[in-house]
Short mmCIF file of C-alpha atoms and ligand atoms in Angstrom, two decimals:
data_model
loop_
_atom_site.label_atom_id
_atom_site.label_comp_id
_atom_site.label_asym_id
_atom_site.label_seq_id
_atom_site.Cartn_x
_atom_site.Cartn_y
_atom_site.Cartn_z
CA UNK A 202 67.05 109.85 35.34
CA UNK A 203 70.10 107.69 34.24
CA UNK A 204 68.59 104.88 32.96
CA UNK A 205 71.79 102.54 33.21
CA UNK A 206 72.06 99.24 35.40
CA UNK A 207 75.70 98.87 36.09
CA UNK A 208 76.92 95.08 36.66
CA UNK A 209 76.42 93.58 39.98
CA UNK A 210 79.01 90.94 39.58
CA UNK A 211 82.84 91.13 37.95
CA UNK A 212 83.48 88.22 35.72
CA UNK A 213 86.05 85.37 37.18
CA UNK A 214 89.04 86.12 35.17
CA UNK A 215 92.13 83.84 35.60
CA UNK A 216 94.44 86.09 37.05
CA UNK A 217 97.80 85.64 39.61
CA UNK A 218 96.52 85.92 43.17
CA UNK A 219 99.94 87.09 44.70
CA UNK A 220 103.03 88.92 44.02
CA UNK A 221 104.85 87.52 47.03
CA UNK A 222 108.58 87.87 46.50
CA UNK A 223 111.77 86.67 48.29
CA UNK A 224 112.80 90.27 49.78
CA UNK A 225 109.10 90.45 51.38
CA UNK A 226 109.45 87.15 53.16
CA UNK A 227 113.59 88.38 54.22
CA UNK A 228 111.66 91.49 55.47
CA UNK A 229 108.94 89.77 57.79
CA UNK A 230 111.70 87.68 59.12
CA UNK A 231 113.94 90.90 60.06
CA UNK A 232 110.47 92.50 61.71
CA UNK A 233 110.66 89.52 64.03
CA UNK A 234 114.51 90.30 64.65
CA UNK A 235 113.43 94.03 65.10
CA UNK A 236 110.75 93.59 67.65
CA UNK A 237 112.42 94.16 70.71
CA UNK A 238 113.78 97.38 69.52
CA UNK A 239 110.80 99.42 67.85
CA UNK A 240 108.09 100.74 70.31
CA UNK A 241 105.28 102.01 67.59
CA UNK A 242 104.22 100.50 64.14
CA UNK A 243 102.88 102.90 61.70
CA UNK A 244 100.84 100.85 59.34
CA UNK A 245 100.26 102.68 56.22
CA UNK A 246 97.20 101.43 54.32
CA UNK A 247 95.85 103.13 50.84
CA UNK A 248 92.42 105.06 51.48
CA UNK A 249 91.50 103.93 48.46
CA UNK A 250 91.26 100.11 49.23
CA UNK A 251 91.31 100.10 53.21
CA UNK A 252 90.47 96.08 52.91
CA UNK A 253 92.64 95.29 49.99
CA UNK A 254 95.71 97.16 51.38
CA UNK A 255 95.19 96.03 55.00
CA UNK A 256 97.70 92.87 55.33
CA UNK A 257 97.17 90.39 57.98
CA UNK A 258 100.80 89.20 58.25
CA UNK A 259 101.88 92.33 59.71
CA UNK A 260 99.34 92.14 62.44
CA UNK A 261 101.78 89.44 63.50
CA UNK A 262 104.49 92.23 63.62
CA UNK A 263 102.70 94.13 66.96
CA UNK A 264 102.95 92.30 69.85
CA UNK A 265 100.29 94.60 71.76
CA UNK A 266 102.45 94.07 75.12
CA UNK A 267 104.99 96.23 73.83
CA UNK A 268 104.09 98.29 70.97
CA UNK A 269 101.64 100.78 69.88
CA UNK A 270 99.96 100.71 66.52
CA UNK A 271 98.88 103.72 64.63
CA UNK A 272 96.99 103.22 61.18
CA UNK A 273 97.97 105.59 58.86
CA UNK A 274 95.90 105.94 55.77
CA UNK A 275 97.84 107.56 52.65
CA UNK A 276 96.36 108.87 49.42
CA UNK A 277 93.83 111.31 51.19
CA UNK A 278 93.91 113.76 48.51
CA UNK A 279 92.07 111.05 46.28
CA UNK A 280 88.83 112.17 48.05
CA UNK A 281 87.07 115.43 48.87
CA UNK A 282 87.35 117.38 52.10
CA UNK A 283 84.09 115.82 53.46
CA UNK A 284 82.67 112.32 52.08
CA UNK A 285 80.25 109.91 53.44
CA UNK A 286 82.81 107.05 52.71
CA UNK A 287 85.45 108.47 55.15
CA UNK A 288 82.65 109.25 57.78
CA UNK A 289 81.66 105.54 57.42
CA UNK A 290 85.15 104.47 57.53
CA UNK A 291 85.67 106.40 60.85
CA UNK A 292 82.78 104.41 62.27
CA UNK A 293 84.11 101.23 61.19
CA UNK A 294 87.41 102.15 62.99
CA UNK A 295 86.01 103.41 66.13
CA UNK A 296 83.92 99.73 66.01
CA UNK A 297 87.45 98.17 66.06
CA UNK A 298 89.13 100.43 68.67
CA UNK A 299 91.77 101.05 66.12
CA UNK A 300 93.49 104.53 66.06
CA UNK A 301 94.07 106.08 62.40
CA UNK A 302 94.77 109.11 60.70
CA UNK A 303 94.48 110.05 57.03
CA UNK A 304 97.17 111.99 54.77
CA UNK A 305 98.90 112.89 51.89
CA UNK A 306 101.96 111.54 52.34
CA UNK A 307 103.66 114.10 49.95
CA UNK A 308 102.85 117.55 52.11
CA UNK A 309 104.72 118.19 54.99
CA UNK A 310 101.88 120.22 56.49
CA UNK A 311 99.96 117.00 56.52
CA UNK A 312 102.79 115.15 58.11
CA UNK A 313 103.24 117.57 61.04
CA UNK A 314 99.90 115.75 62.56
CA UNK A 315 101.63 112.35 62.61
CA UNK A 316 104.59 113.87 64.10
CA UNK A 317 102.63 115.15 67.23
CA UNK A 318 101.07 111.71 67.11
CA UNK A 319 104.40 110.03 67.44
CA UNK A 320 105.60 112.41 70.32
CA UNK A 321 102.33 111.57 71.99
CA UNK A 322 103.22 107.93 71.81
CA UNK A 323 106.82 108.90 73.00
CA UNK A 324 105.43 110.59 75.93
CA UNK A 325 103.26 107.67 76.77
CA UNK A 326 105.90 105.11 76.47
CA UNK A 327 107.81 107.31 79.01
CA UNK A 328 105.31 107.68 81.77
CA UNK A 329 105.09 104.05 81.46
CA UNK A 330 108.67 103.76 82.07
CA UNK A 331 109.31 105.70 84.95
CA UNK A 332 109.87 109.03 82.88
CA UNK A 333 112.62 107.47 81.07
CA UNK A 334 113.37 107.52 77.59
CA UNK A 335 114.82 104.41 75.57
CA UNK A 336 118.41 104.90 75.59
CA UNK A 337 118.56 104.09 72.15
CA UNK A 338 115.52 106.58 71.04
CA UNK A 339 111.92 106.02 70.30
CA UNK A 340 111.56 103.65 67.33
CA UNK A 341 109.27 103.75 64.87
CA UNK A 342 108.70 100.66 62.30
CA UNK A 343 106.75 102.22 59.24
CA UNK A 344 105.37 99.13 57.54
CA UNK A 345 102.16 98.27 54.64
CA UNK A 346 101.78 97.02 51.63
CA UNK A 347 104.13 97.66 48.24
CA UNK A 348 103.65 101.61 46.88
CA UNK A 349 101.24 102.86 49.63
CA UNK A 350 103.91 105.96 50.41
CA UNK A 351 106.01 104.45 53.05
CA UNK A 352 109.31 106.01 51.99
CA UNK A 353 107.42 109.08 50.81
CA UNK A 354 106.01 109.83 54.22
CA UNK A 355 109.44 109.32 55.74
CA UNK A 356 111.16 112.08 53.60
CA UNK A 357 108.05 114.46 54.23
CA UNK A 358 108.83 113.77 57.84
CA UNK A 359 112.52 114.68 57.48
CA UNK A 360 111.51 118.15 55.90
CA UNK A 361 114.37 120.20 55.77
CA UNK A 362 116.62 117.65 56.84
CA UNK A 363 116.97 116.16 53.44
CA UNK A 364 115.50 112.96 51.74
CA UNK A 365 116.77 109.71 52.52
CA UNK A 366 114.54 107.25 51.31
CA UNK A 367 114.00 106.29 47.61
CA UNK A 368 110.49 106.54 46.25
CA UNK A 369 108.95 105.64 42.86
CA UNK A 370 105.38 104.99 41.23
CA UNK A 371 106.34 101.23 40.93
CA UNK A 372 105.46 98.59 43.61
CA UNK A 373 108.89 97.48 45.09
CA UNK A 374 111.20 100.05 45.33
CA UNK A 375 112.39 99.85 48.77
CA UNK A 376 114.09 96.14 49.02
CA UNK A 377 115.61 95.85 52.45
CA UNK A 378 114.88 97.41 55.87
CA UNK A 379 116.74 100.35 56.42
CA UNK A 380 118.73 101.61 59.72
CA UNK A 381 117.08 104.33 61.98
CA UNK A 382 116.73 107.44 60.47
CA UNK A 383 116.28 110.67 62.52
CA UNK A 384 113.09 112.50 62.18
CA UNK A 385 111.55 115.34 64.00
CA UNK A 386 112.93 118.55 65.99
CA UNK A 387 116.40 117.87 67.06
CA UNK A 388 117.02 116.11 70.52
CA UNK A 389 113.53 114.55 70.26
CA UNK A 390 115.11 111.02 70.24
CA UNK A 391 112.75 109.71 67.46
CA UNK A 392 113.96 107.31 64.82
CA UNK A 393 111.89 106.08 61.79
CA UNK A 394 112.68 102.41 60.09
CA UNK A 395 111.61 102.33 56.43
CA UNK A 396 110.66 98.91 55.38
CA UNK A 397 110.02 97.22 51.94
CA UNK A 398 106.11 96.84 51.26
CA UNK A 399 105.12 93.33 51.96
CA UNK A 400 102.21 91.83 49.89
CA UNK A 401 100.05 88.53 50.54
CA UNK A 402 101.28 85.04 49.79
CA UNK A 403 98.52 83.42 47.47
CA UNK A 404 97.38 81.12 50.44
CA UNK A 405 95.78 84.52 51.87
CA UNK A 406 94.75 86.47 49.03
CA UNK A 407 92.26 85.82 45.91
CA UNK A 408 91.42 87.67 42.68
CA UNK A 409 89.09 90.45 43.91
CA UNK A 410 91.99 91.45 46.45
CA UNK A 411 94.41 91.50 43.79
CA UNK A 412 92.40 93.34 41.31
CA UNK A 413 92.13 96.00 44.01
CA UNK A 414 96.10 95.90 44.74
CA UNK A 415 96.75 96.09 41.06
CA UNK A 416 94.45 99.60 40.59
CA UNK A 417 96.23 100.93 43.54
CA UNK A 418 99.66 100.03 42.31
CA UNK A 419 100.48 97.71 45.08
CA UNK A 420 101.94 94.93 42.60
CA UNK A 421 103.91 95.11 39.48
CA UNK A 422 101.88 97.14 37.22
CA UNK A 423 101.35 94.63 34.41
CA UNK A 424 101.16 91.27 36.79
CA UNK A 425 97.55 91.50 36.02
CA UNK A 426 96.43 92.10 32.34
CA UNK A 427 96.07 95.58 32.15
CA UNK A 428 92.54 95.08 29.96
CA UNK A 429 91.25 93.40 32.90
CA UNK A 430 92.32 95.84 35.48
CA UNK A 431 90.77 98.77 33.35
CA UNK A 432 87.57 96.22 32.82
CA UNK A 433 87.31 95.93 36.90
CA UNK A 434 87.88 100.08 37.12
CA UNK A 435 85.04 100.33 34.82
CA UNK A 436 83.06 97.98 36.66
CA UNK A 437 83.81 99.94 40.23
CA UNK A 438 83.24 103.36 38.63
CA UNK A 439 79.69 101.85 37.15
CA UNK A 440 78.71 100.93 40.67
CA UNK A 441 79.42 104.34 41.78
CA UNK A 442 77.72 106.50 39.48
CA UNK A 443 75.75 108.80 41.42
CA UNK A 444 71.84 107.38 40.69
CA UNK A 445 69.38 109.74 41.03
CA UNK A 446 71.01 112.88 39.26
CA UNK A 447 69.35 114.22 36.46
CA UNK A 448 72.16 114.11 33.72
CA UNK A 449 75.04 112.39 32.63
CA UNK A 450 76.90 115.81 32.79
CA UNK A 451 75.99 116.17 36.56
CA UNK A 452 76.91 112.46 37.28
CA UNK A 453 80.22 113.40 35.56
CA UNK A 454 80.97 116.20 37.55
CA UNK A 455 80.39 114.17 40.81
CA UNK A 456 82.66 111.44 39.67
CA UNK A 457 84.97 113.17 37.27
CA UNK A 458 86.66 109.52 36.23
CA UNK A 459 84.48 108.40 33.82
CA UNK A 460 86.20 108.31 30.31
CA UNK A 461 86.11 111.60 28.06
CA UNK A 462 83.71 112.67 25.58
CA UNK A 463 81.29 110.23 27.47
CA UNK A 464 77.56 110.39 26.02
CA UNK A 465 76.18 107.56 28.08
CA UNK A 466 77.64 105.19 30.20
CA UNK A 467 78.65 101.72 29.22
CA UNK A 468 79.53 98.31 30.91
CA UNK A 469 81.39 97.57 27.63
CA UNK A 470 85.50 98.00 28.19
CA UNK A 471 86.05 97.72 24.45
CA UNK A 472 84.13 100.82 23.70
CA UNK A 473 85.84 102.74 26.42
CA UNK A 474 88.99 101.85 25.40
CA UNK A 475 87.90 102.52 21.79
CA UNK A 476 87.10 105.77 22.88
CA UNK A 477 90.53 106.55 24.49
CA UNK A 478 92.54 105.14 21.90
CA UNK A 479 94.79 107.98 20.36
CA UNK A 480 95.62 106.26 17.23
CA UNK A 481 94.33 103.17 15.63
CA UNK A 482 97.56 101.29 16.20
CA UNK A 483 97.74 101.82 19.93
CA UNK A 484 97.22 98.60 21.81
CA UNK A 485 94.84 97.71 24.30
CA UNK A 486 97.01 97.37 26.83
CA UNK A 487 99.02 100.86 26.18
CA UNK A 488 95.46 102.49 26.11
CA UNK A 489 94.26 100.72 29.27
CA UNK A 490 97.33 101.41 30.80
CA UNK A 491 97.24 105.08 30.30
CA UNK A 492 93.61 105.14 31.43
CA UNK A 493 94.66 103.61 34.70
CA UNK A 494 97.24 105.92 35.31
CA UNK A 495 94.95 108.97 35.17
CA UNK A 496 94.35 110.29 38.89
CA UNK A 497 90.76 109.92 39.73
CA UNK A 498 89.04 111.46 42.84
CA UNK A 499 86.40 109.91 45.28
CA UNK A 500 86.60 106.29 43.75
CA UNK A 501 86.58 103.44 46.32
CA UNK A 502 88.60 100.16 44.89
CA UNK A 503 87.15 97.84 47.47
CA UNK A 504 83.49 96.71 46.52
CA UNK A 505 82.61 95.25 49.90
CA UNK A 506 82.69 98.98 51.06
CA UNK A 507 79.70 99.82 48.84
CA UNK A 508 77.42 97.47 50.49
CA UNK A 509 74.66 98.88 52.74
CA UNK A 510 75.87 99.22 56.22
CA UNK A 511 73.69 96.53 57.19
CA UNK A 512 75.24 94.13 55.03
CA UNK A 513 78.91 94.71 55.85
CA UNK A 514 80.71 94.87 59.03
CA UNK A 515 84.26 95.74 59.11
CA UNK A 516 84.71 93.72 62.76
CA UNK A 517 83.61 90.65 61.16
CA UNK A 518 85.93 91.15 57.87
CA UNK A 519 88.60 91.67 60.09
CA UNK A 520 88.20 88.91 62.06
CA UNK A 521 87.48 86.42 59.28
CA UNK A 522 90.70 87.83 57.67
CA UNK A 523 92.51 87.20 61.12
CA UNK A 524 91.28 83.54 61.58
CA UNK A 525 92.03 82.28 58.12
CA UNK A 526 95.58 84.03 58.52
CA UNK A 527 96.30 81.91 61.70
CA UNK A 528 94.82 78.68 59.88
CA UNK A 529 96.92 78.99 57.14
CA UNK A 530 100.23 79.95 59.38
CA UNK A 531 99.49 76.91 61.63
CA UNK A 532 100.05 74.63 58.23
N1 GTP B 61 98.66 110.95 45.42
C1 GTP B 61 99.27 110.52 46.65
N2 GTP B 61 100.41 109.95 46.16
C2 GTP B 61 101.39 109.23 46.88
C3 GTP B 61 101.00 109.66 48.26
N3 GTP B 61 102.04 108.87 49.16
C4 GTP B 61 102.60 108.10 48.19
N4 GTP B 61 102.15 108.38 46.91
C5 GTP B 61 102.94 108.34 45.81
O1 GTP B 61 102.79 106.74 45.66
C6 GTP B 61 104.23 106.43 45.16
C7 GTP B 61 104.79 105.08 45.91
O2 GTP B 61 105.38 105.75 47.04
P1 GTP B 61 106.47 105.38 47.79
O3 GTP B 61 106.67 106.24 49.02
O4 GTP B 61 107.86 104.78 46.76
O5 GTP B 61 105.80 104.02 48.31
P2 GTP B 61 106.50 102.81 49.48
O6 GTP B 61 105.28 102.26 50.11
O7 GTP B 61 107.82 103.26 49.93
O8 GTP B 61 106.86 101.68 48.26
P3 GTP B 61 107.55 100.31 48.27
O9 GTP B 61 109.21 100.95 48.57
O10 GTP B 61 107.69 99.71 46.69
O11 GTP B 61 106.91 99.49 49.20
C8 GTP B 61 104.86 107.69 44.77
O12 GTP B 61 105.07 107.81 43.28
C9 GTP B 61 104.51 108.44 45.63
O13 GTP B 61 104.51 109.99 45.23
C10 GTP B 61 99.66 110.21 48.68
O14 GTP B 61 99.44 110.34 50.00
N5 GTP B 61 99.00 111.02 47.73
MG1 MG B 62 109.59 102.18 49.78
#
């Protein structure tokens, strides 16, 4: 059996709690202006950190009387086909009565499902409007935190019609709200609007959110010290080591994310970085960033979601976040 105790609390480092920029505020103002034009909001969140990549500011964009909302979790490829975590997530959404999908945005086949859902919402809209389609097309606003995959999704939706949106692995690639982009089969009248990723201002954020967002790439890569990011990753990995397995090798197989050549799990980030260092002159920051960039599967980046079911309620969490947002916005 693994004789190892993970840390149950992460040290309180002094880190920036927000990366909210002028173009993001401008985007929020533009959404207000666009409200009468779009019909459906696709809100993208990162499946690895569903709580941290849920942006309460984007709730204000949806007017339930006029808009439908579909949550799309990206990076489906980060988890195996079946996982108890994904089952729990489905239950939480059922609790919230929030419709959602999980996709790998880079693959057209996964995207076909979204296109079928959009067609279904389009049809619903037509039914509510005496069989009439919106004169300027059925418009879909794609929103979400930076780097969650909005532009990648739009390019995949375009398929052979060609890429139109710039994408990249750093947060903040899309800087302004796009014009309407045609997607789907010809003549279906569906248009998508790409938008810049919007983060949370400091008043609505905190250090644990920021750490999860940093690990998801939703903020500038070096905004939070890479050493601290690596330590947080180690903390989360250790919390998710499969206890009860006989050997570390088995544990490693289940969680293929633990750093190379491991003989024993550790809580010491220095030990991990030293193990990964390619030459003695490589800096801690550079080793940490290389490790952070490695793809790892099955790792949940919101620690609340690791709590036993009885100790965490998604409904309560969302209600508290919305209450706090309303209070802050009133000030
Ligand atoms: N593995 C994986 N990578 C993805 C997925 N979706 C997007 N990516 C990658 O994530 C990175 C960011 O994608 P973008 O489409 O530029 O993200 P964005 O939301 O438009 O980002 P901003 O414009 O900065 O707000 C790119 O490197 C994509 O290849 C996914 O489902 N799985
Ligand atoms: Mg983009």
